[in-house]
mmCIF file of C-alpha atoms in Angstrom:
data_model
loop_
_atom_site.group_PDB
_atom_site.id
_atom_site.type_symbol
_atom_site.label_atom_id
_atom_site.label_comp_id
_atom_site.label_asym_id
_atom_site.label_seq_id
_atom_site.Cartn_x
_atom_site.Cartn_y
_atom_site.Cartn_z
ATOM 1 C CA GLY A 1 0.002 -0.038 -0.041
ATOM 2 C CA GLN A 2 0.875 3.651 -0.257
ATOM 3 C CA GLN A 3 2.924 4.691 2.754
ATOM 4 C CA VAL A 4 4.833 7.646 4.051
ATOM 5 C CA MET A 5 7.623 6.901 6.563
ATOM 6 C CA GLN A 6 9.700 9.309 8.626
ATOM 7 C CA ILE A 7 12.990 8.863 10.391
ATOM 8 C CA PRO A 8 14.061 9.082 13.018
ATOM 9 C CA GLN A 9 11.056 8.239 15.071
ATOM 10 C CA TYR A 10 12.506 10.170 18.082
ATOM 11 C CA GLN A 11 15.173 12.744 18.419
ATOM 12 C CA HIS A 12 16.578 14.157 21.592
ATOM 13 C CA VAL A 13 18.921 17.289 21.169
ATOM 14 C CA GLN A 14 20.601 19.769 23.299
ATOM 15 C CA GLU A 15 19.164 23.215 23.078
ATOM 16 C CA GLY A 16 21.036 25.036 20.221
ATOM 17 C CA GLU A 17 21.825 21.888 18.294
ATOM 18 C CA ASP A 18 20.429 21.326 14.763
ATOM 19 C CA PHE A 19 17.644 18.803 13.967
ATOM 20 C CA THR A 20 16.626 17.063 10.780
ATOM 21 C CA THR A 21 13.772 14.734 10.005
ATOM 22 C CA TYR A 22 13.363 12.830 6.809
ATOM 23 C CA CYS A 23 10.247 11.850 4.895
ATOM 24 C CA ASN A 24 10.003 9.120 2.374
ATOM 25 C CA SER A 25 6.976 8.071 0.284
ATOM 26 C CA SER A 26 6.402 4.818 -1.410
ATOM 27 C CA THR A 27 5.046 6.560 -4.448
ATOM 28 C CA THR A 28 5.211 9.947 -5.924
ATOM 29 C CA LEU A 29 3.403 12.858 -4.199
ATOM 30 C CA SER A 30 1.745 15.661 -5.938
ATOM 31 C CA ASN A 31 2.854 17.999 -3.147
ATOM 32 C CA ILE A 32 4.268 17.725 0.475
ATOM 33 C CA GLN A 33 3.030 19.519 3.500
ATOM 34 C CA TRP A 34 4.557 19.812 7.033
ATOM 35 C CA TYR A 35 2.696 19.963 10.271
ATOM 36 C CA LYS A 36 3.715 20.321 13.812
ATOM 37 C CA GLN A 37 1.913 18.901 16.768
ATOM 38 C CA ARG A 38 2.819 20.104 20.330
ATOM 39 C CA PRO A 39 2.372 17.650 23.112
ATOM 40 C CA GLY A 40 -1.352 17.337 23.953
ATOM 41 C CA GLY A 41 -2.174 19.522 20.994
ATOM 42 C CA HIS A 42 -3.404 19.084 17.301
ATOM 43 C CA PRO A 43 -1.404 19.190 14.038
ATOM 44 C CA VAL A 44 -0.772 22.760 12.871
ATOM 45 C CA PHE A 45 0.261 23.452 9.290
ATOM 46 C CA LEU A 46 3.775 24.692 8.722
ATOM 47 C CA ILE A 47 4.280 24.785 4.857
ATOM 48 C CA GLN A 48 3.574 23.269 1.590
ATOM 49 C CA LEU A 49 5.947 22.535 -1.158
ATOM 50 C CA VAL A 50 4.732 21.689 -4.679
ATOM 51 C CA LYS A 51 7.757 21.804 -7.247
ATOM 52 C CA SER A 52 10.334 19.215 -7.654
ATOM 53 C CA GLY A 53 13.428 20.162 -5.885
ATOM 54 C CA GLU A 54 11.796 23.057 -4.104
ATOM 55 C CA VAL A 55 13.433 24.585 -1.004
ATOM 56 C CA LYS A 56 11.532 26.879 1.336
ATOM 57 C CA LYS A 57 12.745 28.630 4.499
ATOM 58 C CA GLN A 58 10.788 29.934 7.554
ATOM 59 C CA LYS A 59 13.297 31.598 9.913
ATOM 60 C CA ARG A 60 15.293 28.605 11.400
ATOM 61 C CA LEU A 61 13.418 26.003 9.522
ATOM 62 C CA THR A 62 14.359 24.789 6.089
ATOM 63 C CA PHE A 63 12.165 22.512 4.110
ATOM 64 C CA GLN A 64 13.012 20.604 0.949
ATOM 65 C CA PHE A 65 11.092 18.570 -1.613
ATOM 66 C CA GLY A 66 13.091 15.842 -3.575
ATOM 67 C CA GLU A 67 13.693 15.889 -7.243
ATOM 68 C CA ALA A 68 11.403 12.720 -7.650
ATOM 69 C CA LYS A 69 8.794 14.219 -5.351
ATOM 70 C CA LYS A 70 8.918 10.998 -3.230
ATOM 71 C CA ASN A 71 11.029 12.483 -0.216
ATOM 72 C CA SER A 72 11.383 15.614 1.742
ATOM 73 C CA SER A 73 13.291 16.952 4.717
ATOM 74 C CA LEU A 74 12.789 19.430 7.517
ATOM 75 C CA HIS A 75 15.894 21.009 9.175
ATOM 76 C CA ILE A 76 15.801 23.156 12.108
ATOM 77 C CA THR A 77 18.907 25.260 12.948
ATOM 78 C CA ALA A 78 19.769 26.040 16.486
ATOM 79 C CA THR A 79 16.811 24.400 18.198
ATOM 80 C CA GLN A 80 14.953 26.219 20.948
ATOM 81 C CA THR A 81 12.592 24.765 23.653
ATOM 82 C CA THR A 82 9.713 26.137 21.645
ATOM 83 C CA ASP A 83 10.531 23.702 18.820
ATOM 84 C CA VAL A 84 9.347 20.669 20.942
ATOM 85 C CA GLY A 85 6.712 18.565 19.387
ATOM 86 C CA THR A 86 6.145 15.826 16.693
ATOM 87 C CA TYR A 87 6.659 16.862 13.095
ATOM 88 C CA PHE A 88 4.635 15.121 10.513
ATOM 89 C CA CYS A 89 5.037 15.278 6.705
ATOM 90 C CA ALA A 90 1.862 14.715 4.698
ATOM 91 C CA GLY A 91 1.123 14.424 1.062
ATOM 92 C CA PRO A 92 -1.429 13.448 -1.467
ATOM 93 C CA PHE A 93 -0.524 10.756 -3.833
ATOM 94 C CA PHE A 94 -1.178 11.555 -7.486
ATOM 95 C CA GLY A 95 -4.752 10.829 -8.356
ATOM 96 C CA ASN A 96 -5.885 10.823 -4.750
ATOM 97 C CA GLU A 97 -6.433 14.098 -2.983
ATOM 98 C CA LYS A 98 -6.542 12.845 0.489
ATOM 99 C CA LEU A 99 -3.617 13.707 2.674
ATOM 100 C CA THR A 100 -1.547 10.713 4.018
ATOM 101 C CA PHE A 101 0.470 11.580 7.031
ATOM 102 C CA GLY A 102 3.877 10.337 7.814
ATOM 103 C CA THR A 103 4.865 8.387 10.950
ATOM 104 C CA GLY A 104 6.175 11.507 12.506
ATOM 105 C CA THR A 105 9.371 12.510 14.389
ATOM 106 C CA ARG A 106 9.159 13.541 17.974
ATOM 107 C CA LEU A 107 11.508 16.232 18.981
ATOM 108 C CA THR A 108 12.561 16.694 22.567
ATOM 109 C CA ILE A 109 14.937 19.402 23.624
ATOM 110 C CA ILE A 110 17.329 19.119 26.650
ATOM 111 C CA PRO A 111 17.743 22.651 27.938
ATOM 112 C CA GLU B 1 -12.430 34.335 11.494
ATOM 113 C CA THR B 2 -13.328 31.316 13.720
ATOM 114 C CA GLY B 3 -11.321 28.147 13.647
ATOM 115 C CA VAL B 4 -12.327 24.445 13.690
ATOM 116 C CA THR B 5 -14.243 23.667 16.779
ATOM 117 C CA GLN B 6 -14.940 20.040 17.861
ATOM 118 C CA SER B 7 -17.211 18.474 20.577
ATOM 119 C CA PRO B 8 -16.992 16.875 23.012
ATOM 120 C CA THR B 9 -13.464 17.300 23.914
ATOM 121 C CA HIS B 10 -13.364 14.044 25.896
ATOM 122 C CA LEU B 11 -15.753 11.123 26.272
ATOM 123 C CA ILE B 12 -15.825 7.603 27.697
ATOM 124 C CA LYS B 13 -17.814 4.787 26.187
ATOM 125 C CA THR B 14 -18.073 1.108 26.622
ATOM 126 C CA ARG B 15 -17.770 -1.622 24.043
ATOM 127 C CA GLY B 16 -20.754 -1.977 21.714
ATOM 128 C CA GLN B 17 -22.045 1.594 22.285
ATOM 129 C CA GLN B 18 -22.326 4.313 19.633
ATOM 130 C CA VAL B 19 -20.863 7.748 19.565
ATOM 131 C CA THR B 20 -21.337 10.877 17.662
ATOM 132 C CA LEU B 21 -18.586 13.428 17.348
ATOM 133 C CA ARG B 22 -19.251 16.959 15.997
ATOM 134 C CA CYS B 23 -17.285 19.547 14.081
ATOM 135 C CA SER B 24 -17.766 23.114 12.990
ATOM 136 C CA SER B 25 -15.500 24.011 10.082
ATOM 137 C CA GLN B 26 -13.575 27.134 9.635
ATOM 138 C CA SER B 27 -15.460 30.076 8.011
ATOM 139 C CA GLY B 28 -15.052 29.792 4.224
ATOM 140 C CA HIS B 29 -14.028 26.203 4.205
ATOM 141 C CA ASN B 30 -16.273 23.793 2.271
ATOM 142 C CA THR B 31 -14.538 20.514 2.781
ATOM 143 C CA VAL B 32 -14.129 18.462 5.967
ATOM 144 C CA SER B 33 -12.034 15.556 6.693
ATOM 145 C CA TRP B 34 -11.802 13.227 9.672
ATOM 146 C CA TYR B 35 -8.824 11.561 10.957
ATOM 147 C CA GLN B 36 -8.076 8.947 13.743
ATOM 148 C CA GLN B 37 -4.940 9.425 15.754
ATOM 149 C CA ALA B 38 -4.001 6.604 18.068
ATOM 150 C CA LEU B 39 -1.368 7.461 20.863
ATOM 151 C CA GLY B 40 2.006 7.944 19.458
ATOM 152 C CA GLN B 41 0.849 7.506 15.866
ATOM 153 C CA GLY B 42 0.264 9.724 12.868
ATOM 154 C CA PRO B 43 -3.301 10.776 11.951
ATOM 155 C CA GLN B 44 -5.056 8.134 9.822
ATOM 156 C CA PHE B 45 -7.516 9.308 7.270
ATOM 157 C CA ILE B 46 -11.127 8.127 7.775
ATOM 158 C CA PHE B 47 -13.050 10.079 5.252
ATOM 159 C CA GLN B 48 -13.654 13.471 3.625
ATOM 160 C CA TYR B 49 -16.878 15.385 2.803
ATOM 161 C CA TYR B 50 -17.386 17.909 0.174
ATOM 162 C CA ARG B 51 -20.757 19.513 -0.664
ATOM 163 C CA GLU B 52 -22.596 17.113 1.778
ATOM 164 C CA GLU B 53 -21.233 14.025 -0.160
ATOM 165 C CA GLU B 54 -18.503 11.586 0.915
ATOM 166 C CA ASN B 55 -15.496 12.323 -1.238
ATOM 167 C CA GLY B 56 -12.872 9.838 -0.249
ATOM 168 C CA ARG B 57 -12.577 7.190 2.287
ATOM 169 C CA GLY B 58 -9.658 5.399 4.081
ATOM 170 C CA ASN B 59 -9.368 1.915 5.284
ATOM 171 C CA PHE B 60 -12.154 2.056 7.958
ATOM 172 C CA PRO B 61 -15.125 -0.227 8.300
ATOM 173 C CA PRO B 62 -18.728 0.782 7.449
ATOM 174 C CA ARG B 63 -19.447 1.324 11.178
ATOM 175 C CA PHE B 64 -17.499 4.572 10.744
ATOM 176 C CA SER B 65 -19.987 6.974 8.982
ATOM 177 C CA GLY B 66 -20.369 10.664 8.589
ATOM 178 C CA LEU B 67 -22.552 13.535 7.558
ATOM 179 C CA GLN B 68 -21.848 17.097 6.291
ATOM 180 C CA PHE B 69 -24.608 19.623 6.669
ATOM 181 C CA PRO B 70 -25.340 22.719 4.409
ATOM 182 C CA ASN B 71 -23.445 24.931 6.752
ATOM 183 C CA TYR B 72 -20.463 22.723 6.178
ATOM 184 C CA SER B 73 -20.456 21.436 9.761
ATOM 185 C CA SER B 74 -20.011 17.643 10.066
ATOM 186 C CA GLU B 75 -20.521 14.631 12.198
ATOM 187 C CA LEU B 76 -18.590 11.440 12.704
ATOM 188 C CA ASN B 77 -20.585 8.416 13.908
ATOM 189 C CA VAL B 78 -19.024 5.202 15.127
ATOM 190 C CA ASN B 79 -21.221 2.177 15.805
ATOM 191 C CA ALA B 80 -20.515 -0.934 17.803
ATOM 192 C CA LEU B 81 -17.481 0.636 19.359
ATOM 193 C CA GLU B 82 -14.469 -1.546 19.959
ATOM 194 C CA LEU B 83 -11.487 -1.184 22.361
ATOM 195 C CA ASP B 84 -9.161 -0.269 19.474
ATOM 196 C CA ASP B 85 -11.436 2.685 18.520
ATOM 197 C CA SER B 86 -9.931 4.542 21.503
ATOM 198 C CA ALA B 87 -8.068 7.541 19.934
ATOM 199 C CA LEU B 88 -8.002 11.162 19.345
ATOM 200 C CA TYR B 89 -10.405 12.008 16.538
ATOM 201 C CA LEU B 90 -9.485 15.044 14.515
ATOM 202 C CA CYS B 91 -11.544 17.063 12.276
ATOM 203 C CA ALA B 92 -9.968 19.405 9.632
ATOM 204 C CA SER B 93 -11.468 21.700 7.176
ATOM 205 C CA SER B 94 -10.082 23.033 3.907
ATOM 206 C CA ALA B 95 -11.115 25.060 1.017
ATOM 207 C CA LEU B 96 -10.769 22.566 -1.866
ATOM 208 C CA LEU B 97 -11.779 24.964 -4.633
ATOM 209 C CA SER B 98 -9.061 27.390 -3.914
ATOM 210 C CA GLY B 99 -6.523 24.840 -5.281
ATOM 211 C CA ALA B 100 -4.976 24.315 -1.970
ATOM 212 C CA ASN B 101 -5.659 21.338 0.236
ATOM 213 C CA VAL B 102 -4.097 22.589 3.362
ATOM 214 C CA LEU B 103 -5.884 21.299 6.586
ATOM 215 C CA THR B 104 -6.934 23.435 9.482
ATOM 216 C CA PHE B 105 -7.413 21.056 12.455
ATOM 217 C CA GLY B 106 -9.632 21.331 15.447
ATOM 218 C CA ALA B 107 -8.435 20.383 18.957
ATOM 219 C CA GLY B 108 -9.886 16.849 18.591
ATOM 220 C CA SER B 109 -12.195 14.658 20.548
ATOM 221 C CA ARG B 110 -10.561 11.973 22.751
ATOM 222 C CA LEU B 111 -12.529 8.932 22.883
ATOM 223 C CA THR B 112 -11.769 6.194 25.403
ATOM 224 C CA VAL B 113 -13.561 2.918 24.981
ATOM 225 C CA LEU B 114 -13.671 0.670 28.019
#
């Protein structure tokens, strides 16, 4: 079946260190979205990438969509305690508009 | 602009019972999707409604059903509850016609089945 996997499942970093989560789809995605879910909260939209090879930045966050539109990454520079949460990628597979969420990467920060 | 609101926030049911969860979509959004999120897992797509019609369904049995009303609010009904139905149920609205399918989630309804 069509799946979206993320690695790592968990990441513990010292405050100030960088963090990266990788998202891999079993089939081509028409676009990729990233969501953040704080502990006890609900997913909140961060960004959408549509074009092959696209790179977008939001302050300390850098998002990349792979050339084959099957993978993506989120990189956070100099993590802060406010970055704590689970980061999900999500994408609709071509021909199917529903968003399939990845398995998520849970980020914890050591002050 | 109001966001997505869900009710109830928490509820406890026993096996075999039925439950109805409600969702009011964000102003201007005509599409509602429902997701099930088990503890420590990513959201799993249940179904989507557009213009009061089901517009896509995930791998959930028929005892999961829904409705969308003319004001775009929605209900999720689950019959014959099982222990594995315990999860956070998330409603998300989006404006499909705008060309974007970005989801705005509600805070969710946490269902516990005993």
